[in-house]
PDB file of C-alpha atoms and ligand atoms in Angstrom:
ATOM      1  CA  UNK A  22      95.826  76.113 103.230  1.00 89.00           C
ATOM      2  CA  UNK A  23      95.261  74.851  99.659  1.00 94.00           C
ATOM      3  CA  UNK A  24      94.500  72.265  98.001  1.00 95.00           C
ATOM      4  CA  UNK A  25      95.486  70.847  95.049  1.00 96.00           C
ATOM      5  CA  UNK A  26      95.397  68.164  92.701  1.00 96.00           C
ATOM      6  CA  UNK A  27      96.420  66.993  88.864  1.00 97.00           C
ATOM      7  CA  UNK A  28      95.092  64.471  86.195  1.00 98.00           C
ATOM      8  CA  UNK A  29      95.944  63.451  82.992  1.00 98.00           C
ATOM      9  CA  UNK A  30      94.871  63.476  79.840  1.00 98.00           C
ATOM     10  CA  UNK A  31      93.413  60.464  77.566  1.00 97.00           C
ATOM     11  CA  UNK A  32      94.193  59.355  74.065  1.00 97.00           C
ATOM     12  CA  UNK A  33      92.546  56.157  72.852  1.00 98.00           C
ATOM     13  CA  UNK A  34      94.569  53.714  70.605  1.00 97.00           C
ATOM     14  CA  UNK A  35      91.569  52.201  69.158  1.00 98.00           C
ATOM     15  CA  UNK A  36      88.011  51.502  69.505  1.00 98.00           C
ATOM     16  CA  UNK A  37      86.592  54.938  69.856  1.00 98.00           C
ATOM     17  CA  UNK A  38      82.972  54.742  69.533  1.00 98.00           C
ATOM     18  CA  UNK A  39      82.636  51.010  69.091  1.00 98.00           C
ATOM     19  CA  UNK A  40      83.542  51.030  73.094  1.00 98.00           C
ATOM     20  CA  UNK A  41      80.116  52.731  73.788  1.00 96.00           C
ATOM     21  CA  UNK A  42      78.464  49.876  72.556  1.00 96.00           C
ATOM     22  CA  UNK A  43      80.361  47.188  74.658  1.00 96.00           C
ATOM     23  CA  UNK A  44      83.251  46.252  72.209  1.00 98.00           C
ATOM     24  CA  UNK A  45      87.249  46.396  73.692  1.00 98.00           C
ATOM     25  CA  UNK A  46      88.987  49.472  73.242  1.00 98.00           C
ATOM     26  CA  UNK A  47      92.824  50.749  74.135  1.00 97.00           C
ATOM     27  CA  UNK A  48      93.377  53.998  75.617  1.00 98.00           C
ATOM     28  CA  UNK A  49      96.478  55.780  77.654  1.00 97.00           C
ATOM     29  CA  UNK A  50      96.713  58.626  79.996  1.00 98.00           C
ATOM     30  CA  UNK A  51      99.230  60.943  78.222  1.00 97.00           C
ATOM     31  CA  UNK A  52     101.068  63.752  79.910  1.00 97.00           C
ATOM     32  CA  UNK A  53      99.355  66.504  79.778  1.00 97.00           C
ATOM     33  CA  UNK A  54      97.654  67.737  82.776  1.00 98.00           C
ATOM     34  CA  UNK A  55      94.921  69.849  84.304  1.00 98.00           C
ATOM     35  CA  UNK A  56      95.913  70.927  87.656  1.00 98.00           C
ATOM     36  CA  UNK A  57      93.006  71.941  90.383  1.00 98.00           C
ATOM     37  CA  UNK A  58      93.522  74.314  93.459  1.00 98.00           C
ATOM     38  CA  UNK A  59      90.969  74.855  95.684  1.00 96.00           C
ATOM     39  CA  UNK A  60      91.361  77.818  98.538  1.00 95.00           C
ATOM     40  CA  UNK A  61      88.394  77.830 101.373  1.00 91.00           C
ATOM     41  CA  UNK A  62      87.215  81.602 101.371  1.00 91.00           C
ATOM     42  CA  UNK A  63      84.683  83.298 104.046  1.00 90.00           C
ATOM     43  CA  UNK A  64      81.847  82.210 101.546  1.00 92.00           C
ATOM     44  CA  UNK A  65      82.938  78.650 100.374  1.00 91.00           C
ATOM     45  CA  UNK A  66      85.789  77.828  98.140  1.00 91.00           C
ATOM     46  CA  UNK A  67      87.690  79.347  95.161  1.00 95.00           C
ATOM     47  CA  UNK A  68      88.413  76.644  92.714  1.00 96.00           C
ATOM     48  CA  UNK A  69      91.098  77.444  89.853  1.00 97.00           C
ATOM     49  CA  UNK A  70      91.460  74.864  87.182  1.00 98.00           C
ATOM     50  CA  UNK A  71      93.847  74.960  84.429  1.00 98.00           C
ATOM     51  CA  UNK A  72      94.343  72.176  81.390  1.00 97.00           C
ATOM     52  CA  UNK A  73      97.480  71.705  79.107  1.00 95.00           C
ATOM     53  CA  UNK A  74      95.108  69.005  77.224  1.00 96.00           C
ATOM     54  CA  UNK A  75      93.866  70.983  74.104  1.00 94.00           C
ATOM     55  CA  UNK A  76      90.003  71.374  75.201  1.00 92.00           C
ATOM     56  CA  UNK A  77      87.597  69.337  73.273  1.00 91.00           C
ATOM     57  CA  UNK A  78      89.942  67.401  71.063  1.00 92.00           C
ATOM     58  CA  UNK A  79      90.029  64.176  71.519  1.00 92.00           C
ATOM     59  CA  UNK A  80      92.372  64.141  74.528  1.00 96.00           C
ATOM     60  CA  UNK A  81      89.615  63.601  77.424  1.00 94.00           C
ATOM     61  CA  UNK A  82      89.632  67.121  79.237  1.00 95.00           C
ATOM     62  CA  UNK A  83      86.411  67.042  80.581  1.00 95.00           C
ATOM     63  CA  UNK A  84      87.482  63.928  82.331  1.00 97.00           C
ATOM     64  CA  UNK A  85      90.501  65.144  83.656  1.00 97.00           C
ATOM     65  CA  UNK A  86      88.624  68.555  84.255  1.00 97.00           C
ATOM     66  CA  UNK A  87      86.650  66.518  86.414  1.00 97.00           C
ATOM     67  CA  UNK A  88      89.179  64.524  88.227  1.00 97.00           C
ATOM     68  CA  UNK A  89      91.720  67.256  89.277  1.00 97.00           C
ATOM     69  CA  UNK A  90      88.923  69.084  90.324  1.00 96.00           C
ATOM     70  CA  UNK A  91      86.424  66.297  92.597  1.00 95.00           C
ATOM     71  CA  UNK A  92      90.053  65.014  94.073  1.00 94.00           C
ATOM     72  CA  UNK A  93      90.843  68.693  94.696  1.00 94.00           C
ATOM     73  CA  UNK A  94      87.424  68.719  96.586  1.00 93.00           C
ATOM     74  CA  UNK A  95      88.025  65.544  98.269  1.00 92.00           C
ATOM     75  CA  UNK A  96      91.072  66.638  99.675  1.00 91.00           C
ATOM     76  CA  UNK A  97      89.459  69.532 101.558  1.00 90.00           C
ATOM     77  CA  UNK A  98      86.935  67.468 102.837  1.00 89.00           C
ATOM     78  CA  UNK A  99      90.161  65.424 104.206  1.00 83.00           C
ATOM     79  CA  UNK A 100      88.542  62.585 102.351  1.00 81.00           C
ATOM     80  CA  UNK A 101      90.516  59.571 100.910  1.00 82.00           C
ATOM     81  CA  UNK A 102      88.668  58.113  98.360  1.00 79.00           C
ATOM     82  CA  UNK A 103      90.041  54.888  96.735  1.00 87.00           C
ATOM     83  CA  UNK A 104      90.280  55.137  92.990  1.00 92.00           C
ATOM     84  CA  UNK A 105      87.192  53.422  92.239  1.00 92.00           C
ATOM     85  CA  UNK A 106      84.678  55.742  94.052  1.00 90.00           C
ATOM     86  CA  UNK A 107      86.820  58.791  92.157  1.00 93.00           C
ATOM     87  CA  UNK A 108      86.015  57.027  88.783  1.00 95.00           C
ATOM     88  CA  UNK A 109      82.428  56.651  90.366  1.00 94.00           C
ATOM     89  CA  UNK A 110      82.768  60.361  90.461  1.00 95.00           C
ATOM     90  CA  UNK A 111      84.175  61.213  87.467  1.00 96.00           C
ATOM     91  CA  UNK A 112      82.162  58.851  85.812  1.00 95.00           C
ATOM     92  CA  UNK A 113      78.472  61.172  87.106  1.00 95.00           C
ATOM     93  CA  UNK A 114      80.238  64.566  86.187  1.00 95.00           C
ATOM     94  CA  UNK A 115      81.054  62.166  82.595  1.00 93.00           C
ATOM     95  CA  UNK A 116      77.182  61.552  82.392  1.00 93.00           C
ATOM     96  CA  UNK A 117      76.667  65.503  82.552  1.00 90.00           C
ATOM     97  CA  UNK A 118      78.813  66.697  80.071  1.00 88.00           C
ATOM     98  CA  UNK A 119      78.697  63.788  77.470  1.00 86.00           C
ATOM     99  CA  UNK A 120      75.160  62.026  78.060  1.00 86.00           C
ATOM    100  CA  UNK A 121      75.776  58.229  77.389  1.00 89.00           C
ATOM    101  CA  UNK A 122      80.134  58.058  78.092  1.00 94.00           C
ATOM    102  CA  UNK A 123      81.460  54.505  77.993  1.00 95.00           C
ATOM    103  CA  UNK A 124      83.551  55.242  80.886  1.00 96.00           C
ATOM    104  CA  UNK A 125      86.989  54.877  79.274  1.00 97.00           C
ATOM    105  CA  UNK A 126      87.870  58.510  79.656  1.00 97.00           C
ATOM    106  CA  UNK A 127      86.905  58.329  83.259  1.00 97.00           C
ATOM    107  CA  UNK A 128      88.766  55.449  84.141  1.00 97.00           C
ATOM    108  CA  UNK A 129      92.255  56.574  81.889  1.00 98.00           C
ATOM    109  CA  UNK A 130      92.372  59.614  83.487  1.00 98.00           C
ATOM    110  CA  UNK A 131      91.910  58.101  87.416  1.00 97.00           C
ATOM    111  CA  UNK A 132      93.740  54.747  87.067  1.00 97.00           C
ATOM    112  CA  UNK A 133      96.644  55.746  84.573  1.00 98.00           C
ATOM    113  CA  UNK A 134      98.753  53.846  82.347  1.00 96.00           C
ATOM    114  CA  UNK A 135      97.212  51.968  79.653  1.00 96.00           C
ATOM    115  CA  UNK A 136      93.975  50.632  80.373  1.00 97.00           C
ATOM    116  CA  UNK A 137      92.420  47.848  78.403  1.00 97.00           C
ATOM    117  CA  UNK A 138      88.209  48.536  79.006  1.00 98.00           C
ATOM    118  CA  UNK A 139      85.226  46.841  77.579  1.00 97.00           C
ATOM    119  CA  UNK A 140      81.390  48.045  79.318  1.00 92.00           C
ATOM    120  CA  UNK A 141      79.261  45.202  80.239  1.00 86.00           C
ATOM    121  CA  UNK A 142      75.871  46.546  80.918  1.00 78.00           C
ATOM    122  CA  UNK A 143      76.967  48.995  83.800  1.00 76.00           C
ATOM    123  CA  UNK A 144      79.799  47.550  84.838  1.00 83.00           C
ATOM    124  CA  UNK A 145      83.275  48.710  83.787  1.00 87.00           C
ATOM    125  CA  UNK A 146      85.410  45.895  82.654  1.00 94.00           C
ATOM    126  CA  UNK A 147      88.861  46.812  82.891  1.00 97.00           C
ATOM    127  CA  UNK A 148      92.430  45.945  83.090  1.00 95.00           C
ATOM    128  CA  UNK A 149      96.167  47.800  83.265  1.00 95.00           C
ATOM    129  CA  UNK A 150      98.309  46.775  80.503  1.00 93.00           C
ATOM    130  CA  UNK A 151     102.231  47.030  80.699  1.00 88.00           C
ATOM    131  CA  UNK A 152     102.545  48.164  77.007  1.00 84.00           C
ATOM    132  CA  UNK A 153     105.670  49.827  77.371  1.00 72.00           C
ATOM    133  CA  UNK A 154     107.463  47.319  75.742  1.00 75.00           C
ATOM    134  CA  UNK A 155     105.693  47.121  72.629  1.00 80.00           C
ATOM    135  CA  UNK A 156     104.984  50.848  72.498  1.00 86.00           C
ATOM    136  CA  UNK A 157     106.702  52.542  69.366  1.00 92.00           C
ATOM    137  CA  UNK A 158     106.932  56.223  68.807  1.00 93.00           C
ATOM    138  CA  UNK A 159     104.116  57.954  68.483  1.00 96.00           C
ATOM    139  CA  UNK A 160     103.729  62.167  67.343  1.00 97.00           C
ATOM    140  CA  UNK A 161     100.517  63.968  67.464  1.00 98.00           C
ATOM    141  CA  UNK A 162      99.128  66.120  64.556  1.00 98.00           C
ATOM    142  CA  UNK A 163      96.422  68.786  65.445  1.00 97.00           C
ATOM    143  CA  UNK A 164      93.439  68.376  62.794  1.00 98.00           C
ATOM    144  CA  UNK A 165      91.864  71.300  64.395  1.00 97.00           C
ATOM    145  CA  UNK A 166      88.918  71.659  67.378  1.00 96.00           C
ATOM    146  CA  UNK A 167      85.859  69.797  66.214  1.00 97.00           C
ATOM    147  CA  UNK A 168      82.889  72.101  66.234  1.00 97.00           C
ATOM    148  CA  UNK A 169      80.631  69.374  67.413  1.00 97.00           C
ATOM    149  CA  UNK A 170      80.586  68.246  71.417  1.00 95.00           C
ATOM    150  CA  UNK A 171      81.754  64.674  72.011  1.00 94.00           C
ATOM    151  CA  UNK A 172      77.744  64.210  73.023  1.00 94.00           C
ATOM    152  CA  UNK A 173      76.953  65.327  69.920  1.00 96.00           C
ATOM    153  CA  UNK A 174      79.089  62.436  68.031  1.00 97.00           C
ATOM    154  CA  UNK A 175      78.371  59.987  69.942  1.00 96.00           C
ATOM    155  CA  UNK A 176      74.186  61.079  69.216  1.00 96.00           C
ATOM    156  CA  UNK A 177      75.092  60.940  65.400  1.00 97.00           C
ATOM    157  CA  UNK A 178      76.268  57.502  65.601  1.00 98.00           C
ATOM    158  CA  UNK A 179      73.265  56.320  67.968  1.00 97.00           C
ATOM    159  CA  UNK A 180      71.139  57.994  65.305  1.00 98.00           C
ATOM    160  CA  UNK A 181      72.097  55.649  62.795  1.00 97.00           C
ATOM    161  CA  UNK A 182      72.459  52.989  64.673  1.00 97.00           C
ATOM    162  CA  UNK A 183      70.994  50.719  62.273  1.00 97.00           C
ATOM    163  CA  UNK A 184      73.215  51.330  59.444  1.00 98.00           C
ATOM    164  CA  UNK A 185      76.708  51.788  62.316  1.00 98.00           C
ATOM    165  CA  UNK A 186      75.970  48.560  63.795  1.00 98.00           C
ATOM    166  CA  UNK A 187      78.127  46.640  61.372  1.00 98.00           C
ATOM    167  CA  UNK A 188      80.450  48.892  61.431  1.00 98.00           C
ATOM    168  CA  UNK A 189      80.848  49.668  65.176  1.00 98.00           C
ATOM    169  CA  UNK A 190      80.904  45.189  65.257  1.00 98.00           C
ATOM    170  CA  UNK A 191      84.493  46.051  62.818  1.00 98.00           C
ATOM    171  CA  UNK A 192      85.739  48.695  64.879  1.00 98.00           C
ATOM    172  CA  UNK A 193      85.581  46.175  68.090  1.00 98.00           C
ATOM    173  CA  UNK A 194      87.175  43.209  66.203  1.00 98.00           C
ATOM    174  CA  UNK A 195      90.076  45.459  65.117  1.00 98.00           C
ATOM    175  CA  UNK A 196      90.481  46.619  68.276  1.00 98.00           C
ATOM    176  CA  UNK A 197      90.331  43.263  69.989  1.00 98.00           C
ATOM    177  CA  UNK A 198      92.812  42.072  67.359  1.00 97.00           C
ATOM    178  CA  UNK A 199      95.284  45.107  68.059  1.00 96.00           C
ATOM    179  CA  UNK A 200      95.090  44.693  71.671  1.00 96.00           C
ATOM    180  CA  UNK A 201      95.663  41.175  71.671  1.00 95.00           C
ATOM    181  CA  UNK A 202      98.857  41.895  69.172  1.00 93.00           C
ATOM    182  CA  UNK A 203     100.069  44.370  71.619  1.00 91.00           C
ATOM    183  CA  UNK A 204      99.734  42.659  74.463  1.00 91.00           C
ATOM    184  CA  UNK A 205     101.932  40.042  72.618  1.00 91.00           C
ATOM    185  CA  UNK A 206     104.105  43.073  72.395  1.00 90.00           C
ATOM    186  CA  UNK A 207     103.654  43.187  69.237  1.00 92.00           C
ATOM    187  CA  UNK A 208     102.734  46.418  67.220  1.00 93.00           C
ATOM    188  CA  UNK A 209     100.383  46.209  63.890  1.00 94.00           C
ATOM    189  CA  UNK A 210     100.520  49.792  62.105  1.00 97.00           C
ATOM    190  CA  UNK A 211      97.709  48.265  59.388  1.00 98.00           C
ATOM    191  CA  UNK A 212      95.281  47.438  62.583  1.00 98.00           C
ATOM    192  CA  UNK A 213      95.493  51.363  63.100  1.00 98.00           C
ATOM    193  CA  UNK A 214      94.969  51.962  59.107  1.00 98.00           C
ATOM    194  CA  UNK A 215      91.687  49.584  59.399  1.00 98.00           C
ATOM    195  CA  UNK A 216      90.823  51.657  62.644  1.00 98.00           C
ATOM    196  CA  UNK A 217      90.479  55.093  60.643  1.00 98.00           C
ATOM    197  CA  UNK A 218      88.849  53.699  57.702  1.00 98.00           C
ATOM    198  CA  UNK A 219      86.104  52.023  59.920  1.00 98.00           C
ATOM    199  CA  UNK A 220      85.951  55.884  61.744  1.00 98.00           C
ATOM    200  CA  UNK A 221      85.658  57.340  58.429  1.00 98.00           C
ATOM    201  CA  UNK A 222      82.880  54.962  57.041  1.00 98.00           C
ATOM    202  CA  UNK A 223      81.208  55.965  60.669  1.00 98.00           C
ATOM    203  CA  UNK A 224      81.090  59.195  59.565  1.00 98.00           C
ATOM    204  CA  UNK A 225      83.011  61.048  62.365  1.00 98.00           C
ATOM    205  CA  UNK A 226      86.042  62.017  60.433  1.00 98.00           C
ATOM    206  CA  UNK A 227      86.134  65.362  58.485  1.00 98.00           C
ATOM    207  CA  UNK A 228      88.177  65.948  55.596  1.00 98.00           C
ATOM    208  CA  UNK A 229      90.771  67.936  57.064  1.00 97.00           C
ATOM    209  CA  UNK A 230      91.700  65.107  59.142  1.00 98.00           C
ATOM    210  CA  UNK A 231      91.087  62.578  55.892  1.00 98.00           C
ATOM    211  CA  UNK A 232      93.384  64.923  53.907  1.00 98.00           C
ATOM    212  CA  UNK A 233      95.981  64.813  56.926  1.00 98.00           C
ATOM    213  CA  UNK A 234      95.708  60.829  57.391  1.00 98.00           C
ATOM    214  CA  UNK A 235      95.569  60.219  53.499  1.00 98.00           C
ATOM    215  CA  UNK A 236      99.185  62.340  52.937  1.00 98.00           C
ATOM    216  CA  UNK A 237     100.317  60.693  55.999  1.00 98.00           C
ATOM    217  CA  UNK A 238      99.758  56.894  54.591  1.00 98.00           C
ATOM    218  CA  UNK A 239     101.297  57.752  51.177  1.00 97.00           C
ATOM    219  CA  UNK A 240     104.160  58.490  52.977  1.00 97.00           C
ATOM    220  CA  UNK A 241     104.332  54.818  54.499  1.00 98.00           C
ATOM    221  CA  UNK A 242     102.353  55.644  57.666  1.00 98.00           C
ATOM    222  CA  UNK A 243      99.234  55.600  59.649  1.00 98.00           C
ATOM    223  CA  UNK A 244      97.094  57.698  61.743  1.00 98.00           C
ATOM    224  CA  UNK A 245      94.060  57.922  63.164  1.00 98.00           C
ATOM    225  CA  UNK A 246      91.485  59.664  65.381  1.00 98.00           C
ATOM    226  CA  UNK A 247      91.964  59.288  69.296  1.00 96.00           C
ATOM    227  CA  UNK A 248      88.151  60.319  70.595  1.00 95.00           C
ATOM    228  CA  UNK A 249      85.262  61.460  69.342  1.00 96.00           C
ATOM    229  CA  UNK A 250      86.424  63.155  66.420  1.00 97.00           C
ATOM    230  CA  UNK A 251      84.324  66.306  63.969  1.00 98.00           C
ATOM    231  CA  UNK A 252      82.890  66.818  60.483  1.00 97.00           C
ATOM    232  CA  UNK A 253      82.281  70.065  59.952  1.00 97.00           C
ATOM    233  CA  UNK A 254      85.671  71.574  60.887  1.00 96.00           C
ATOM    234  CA  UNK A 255      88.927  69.715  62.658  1.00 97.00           C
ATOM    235  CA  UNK A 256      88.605  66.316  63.958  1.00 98.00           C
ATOM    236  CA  UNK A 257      90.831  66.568  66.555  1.00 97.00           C
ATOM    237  CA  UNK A 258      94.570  64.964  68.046  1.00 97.00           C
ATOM    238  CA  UNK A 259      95.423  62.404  65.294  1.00 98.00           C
ATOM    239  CA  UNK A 260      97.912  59.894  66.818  1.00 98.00           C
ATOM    240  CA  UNK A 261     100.445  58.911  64.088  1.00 98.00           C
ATOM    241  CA  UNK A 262     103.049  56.712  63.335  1.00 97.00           C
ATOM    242  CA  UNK A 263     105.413  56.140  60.726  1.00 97.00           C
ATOM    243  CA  UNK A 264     108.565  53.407  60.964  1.00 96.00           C
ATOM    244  CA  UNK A 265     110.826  56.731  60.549  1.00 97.00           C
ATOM    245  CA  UNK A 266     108.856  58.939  62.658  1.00 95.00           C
ATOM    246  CA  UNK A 267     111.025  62.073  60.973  1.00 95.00           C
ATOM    247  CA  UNK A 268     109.435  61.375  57.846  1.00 96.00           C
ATOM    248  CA  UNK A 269     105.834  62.741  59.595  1.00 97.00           C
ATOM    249  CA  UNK A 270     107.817  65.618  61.206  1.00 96.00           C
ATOM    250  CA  UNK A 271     108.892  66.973  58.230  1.00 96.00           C
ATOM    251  CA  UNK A 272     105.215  66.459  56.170  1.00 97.00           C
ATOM    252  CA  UNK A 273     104.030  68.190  59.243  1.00 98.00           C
ATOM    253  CA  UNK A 274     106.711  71.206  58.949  1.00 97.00           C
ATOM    254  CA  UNK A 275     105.910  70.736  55.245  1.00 97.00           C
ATOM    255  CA  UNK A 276     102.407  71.387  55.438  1.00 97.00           C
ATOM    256  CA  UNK A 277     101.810  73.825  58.665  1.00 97.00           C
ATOM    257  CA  UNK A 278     100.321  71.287  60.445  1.00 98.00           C
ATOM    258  CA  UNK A 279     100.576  71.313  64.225  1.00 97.00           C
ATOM    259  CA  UNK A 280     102.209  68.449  65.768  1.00 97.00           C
ATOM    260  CA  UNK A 281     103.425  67.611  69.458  1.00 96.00           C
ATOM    261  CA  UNK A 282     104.835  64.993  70.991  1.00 95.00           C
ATOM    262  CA  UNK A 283     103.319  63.049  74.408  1.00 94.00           C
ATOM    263  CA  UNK A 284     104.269  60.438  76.572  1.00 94.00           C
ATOM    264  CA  UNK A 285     101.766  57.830  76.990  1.00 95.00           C
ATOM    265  CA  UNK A 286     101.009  55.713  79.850  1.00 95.00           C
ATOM    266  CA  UNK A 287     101.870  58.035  82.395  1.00 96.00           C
ATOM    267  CA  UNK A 288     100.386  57.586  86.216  1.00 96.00           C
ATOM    268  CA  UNK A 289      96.521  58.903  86.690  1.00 96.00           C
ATOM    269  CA  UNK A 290      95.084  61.256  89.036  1.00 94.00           C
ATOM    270  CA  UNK A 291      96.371  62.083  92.539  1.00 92.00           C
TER     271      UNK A 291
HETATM  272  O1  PMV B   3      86.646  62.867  72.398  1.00 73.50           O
HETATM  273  P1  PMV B   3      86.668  62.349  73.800  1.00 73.50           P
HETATM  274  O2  PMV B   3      87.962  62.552  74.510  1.00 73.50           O
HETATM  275  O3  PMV B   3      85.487  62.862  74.578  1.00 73.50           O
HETATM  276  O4  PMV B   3      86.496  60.728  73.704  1.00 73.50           O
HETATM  277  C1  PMV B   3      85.237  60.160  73.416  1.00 73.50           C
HETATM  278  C2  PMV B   3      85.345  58.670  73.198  1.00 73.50           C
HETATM  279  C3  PMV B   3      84.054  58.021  72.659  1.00 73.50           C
HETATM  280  O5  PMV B   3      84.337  56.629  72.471  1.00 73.50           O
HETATM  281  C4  PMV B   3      83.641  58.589  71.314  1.00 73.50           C
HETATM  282  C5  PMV B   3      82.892  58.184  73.626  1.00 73.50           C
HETATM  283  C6  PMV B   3      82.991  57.352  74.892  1.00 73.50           C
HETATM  284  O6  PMV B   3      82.319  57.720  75.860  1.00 73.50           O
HETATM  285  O7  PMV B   3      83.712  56.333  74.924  1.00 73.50           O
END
């Protein structure tokens, strides 16, 4: 007998970073997966865990790591968890890896779809949005793997905490603006624009990406970071849009820049 499970991936459509601190943020379980199977052996268990997400990019693999593997787990121990002890979970293994998470990767990757989240104090205030509607295209540009952790990000922001407060206050009005737009079903490209340049005064964009998202909005269209981001090499899975979403194909073809597309909103982990 074996036992297996999958989860997502995450991007976030705003409010990376700000979200730590309590302000709203937008994020979407995308379709790529990480798929867990667990055999019982003499000794224990062999666990094999593979991940489409590319690892430490942005795209919440550690979370969905996690998941596929504690629901792999949980299914051998015939357990049936309901989705909020699994976030529970995924949320401790989170605290590991990352230090201080906000718990939006956690609960994108369990719950699915598009989750609307805000932290108050401990507490995880969240909500499923039906965004399909208002959803345009989207295509993913590969700025490279950061060479810093998503711990060590989030530390560099804490560290300057005094001088990132205003901005991280920005960040969450943007993003509160932008979700309530979208749940309006209504989509704001310039909200995104605002996004990045608030990431970029933060300090946790590095000038690959700029270079990327700077050719990308002379062309007529935005992009932006979708998680932690880097400095000192790539910054990660820049979500991108442009109203003639060929247009950022070809500047990608143009330029050698990797690009993929992903389906957002997609269920969580089972
Ligand atoms: O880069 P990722 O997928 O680990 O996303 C991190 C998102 C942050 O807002 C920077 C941190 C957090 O815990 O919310």
């Amino acid at each position: 007998m074996v036992y297996k499970a999958q989860a997502p991936g995450k991007l976030i459509i705003c409010g990376e970073h700000a979200v730590v601190y309590g302000q709203p943020a937008l994020a979407a379980a995308v379709n790529l997966y990480t798929t867990a199977v667990l055999t019982p052996a003499k000794t224990g268990f062999k666990l094999d865990v593979k991940t489409d997400i590319p690892v430490g990019s942005g795209m919440g693999s550690s979370a969905s790591v996690s998941a596929a593997s504690a629901m792999a787990l949980l299914k051998l121990l015939q357990a049936k968890p309901s989705k909020e002890l699994l976030n529970q979970i995924v949320y401790e293994l989170e605290k590991g890896v990352h230090g201080t998470p906000s718990g939006i990767d956690n609960t994108t990757v369990v719950y699915g779809g598009f989750i609307k989240f805000q932290k108050a104090d401990r507490v995880f205030n969240f909500n499923k949005l039906n965004l399909k509607k208002a959803l345009p295209e989207f295509i993913l540009i590969n700025s490279g793997r950061p060479k810093e952790t998503t711990k060590e990000m989030v530390t560099m922001v804490r560290d300057n905490l005094k001088r990132n407060a205003p901005i991280i206050e920005q960040i969450g009005e943007v993003a509160g603006k932008f979700i309530s737009n979208f749940e309006k079903g209504r989509f704001n490209p310039e909200l995104v624009r605002r996004n990045q340049r608030l990431l970029e005064k933060l300090r946790v964009v590095g000038k690959k990406a700029q270079e990327i998202v700077h050719q990308i909005e002379k062309a007529g269209g935005v992009a932006k970071i979708c998680g932690a981001g880097g400095i000192k090499q790539g910054s990660g899975i820049l979500l991108a849009y442009h109203p003639q979403i060929k247009k950022i194909k070809t500047l990608a073809q143009k330029n050698n820049w990797k690009y993929f597309y992903a389906e957002l909103g997609v269920g969580g982990g089972e």
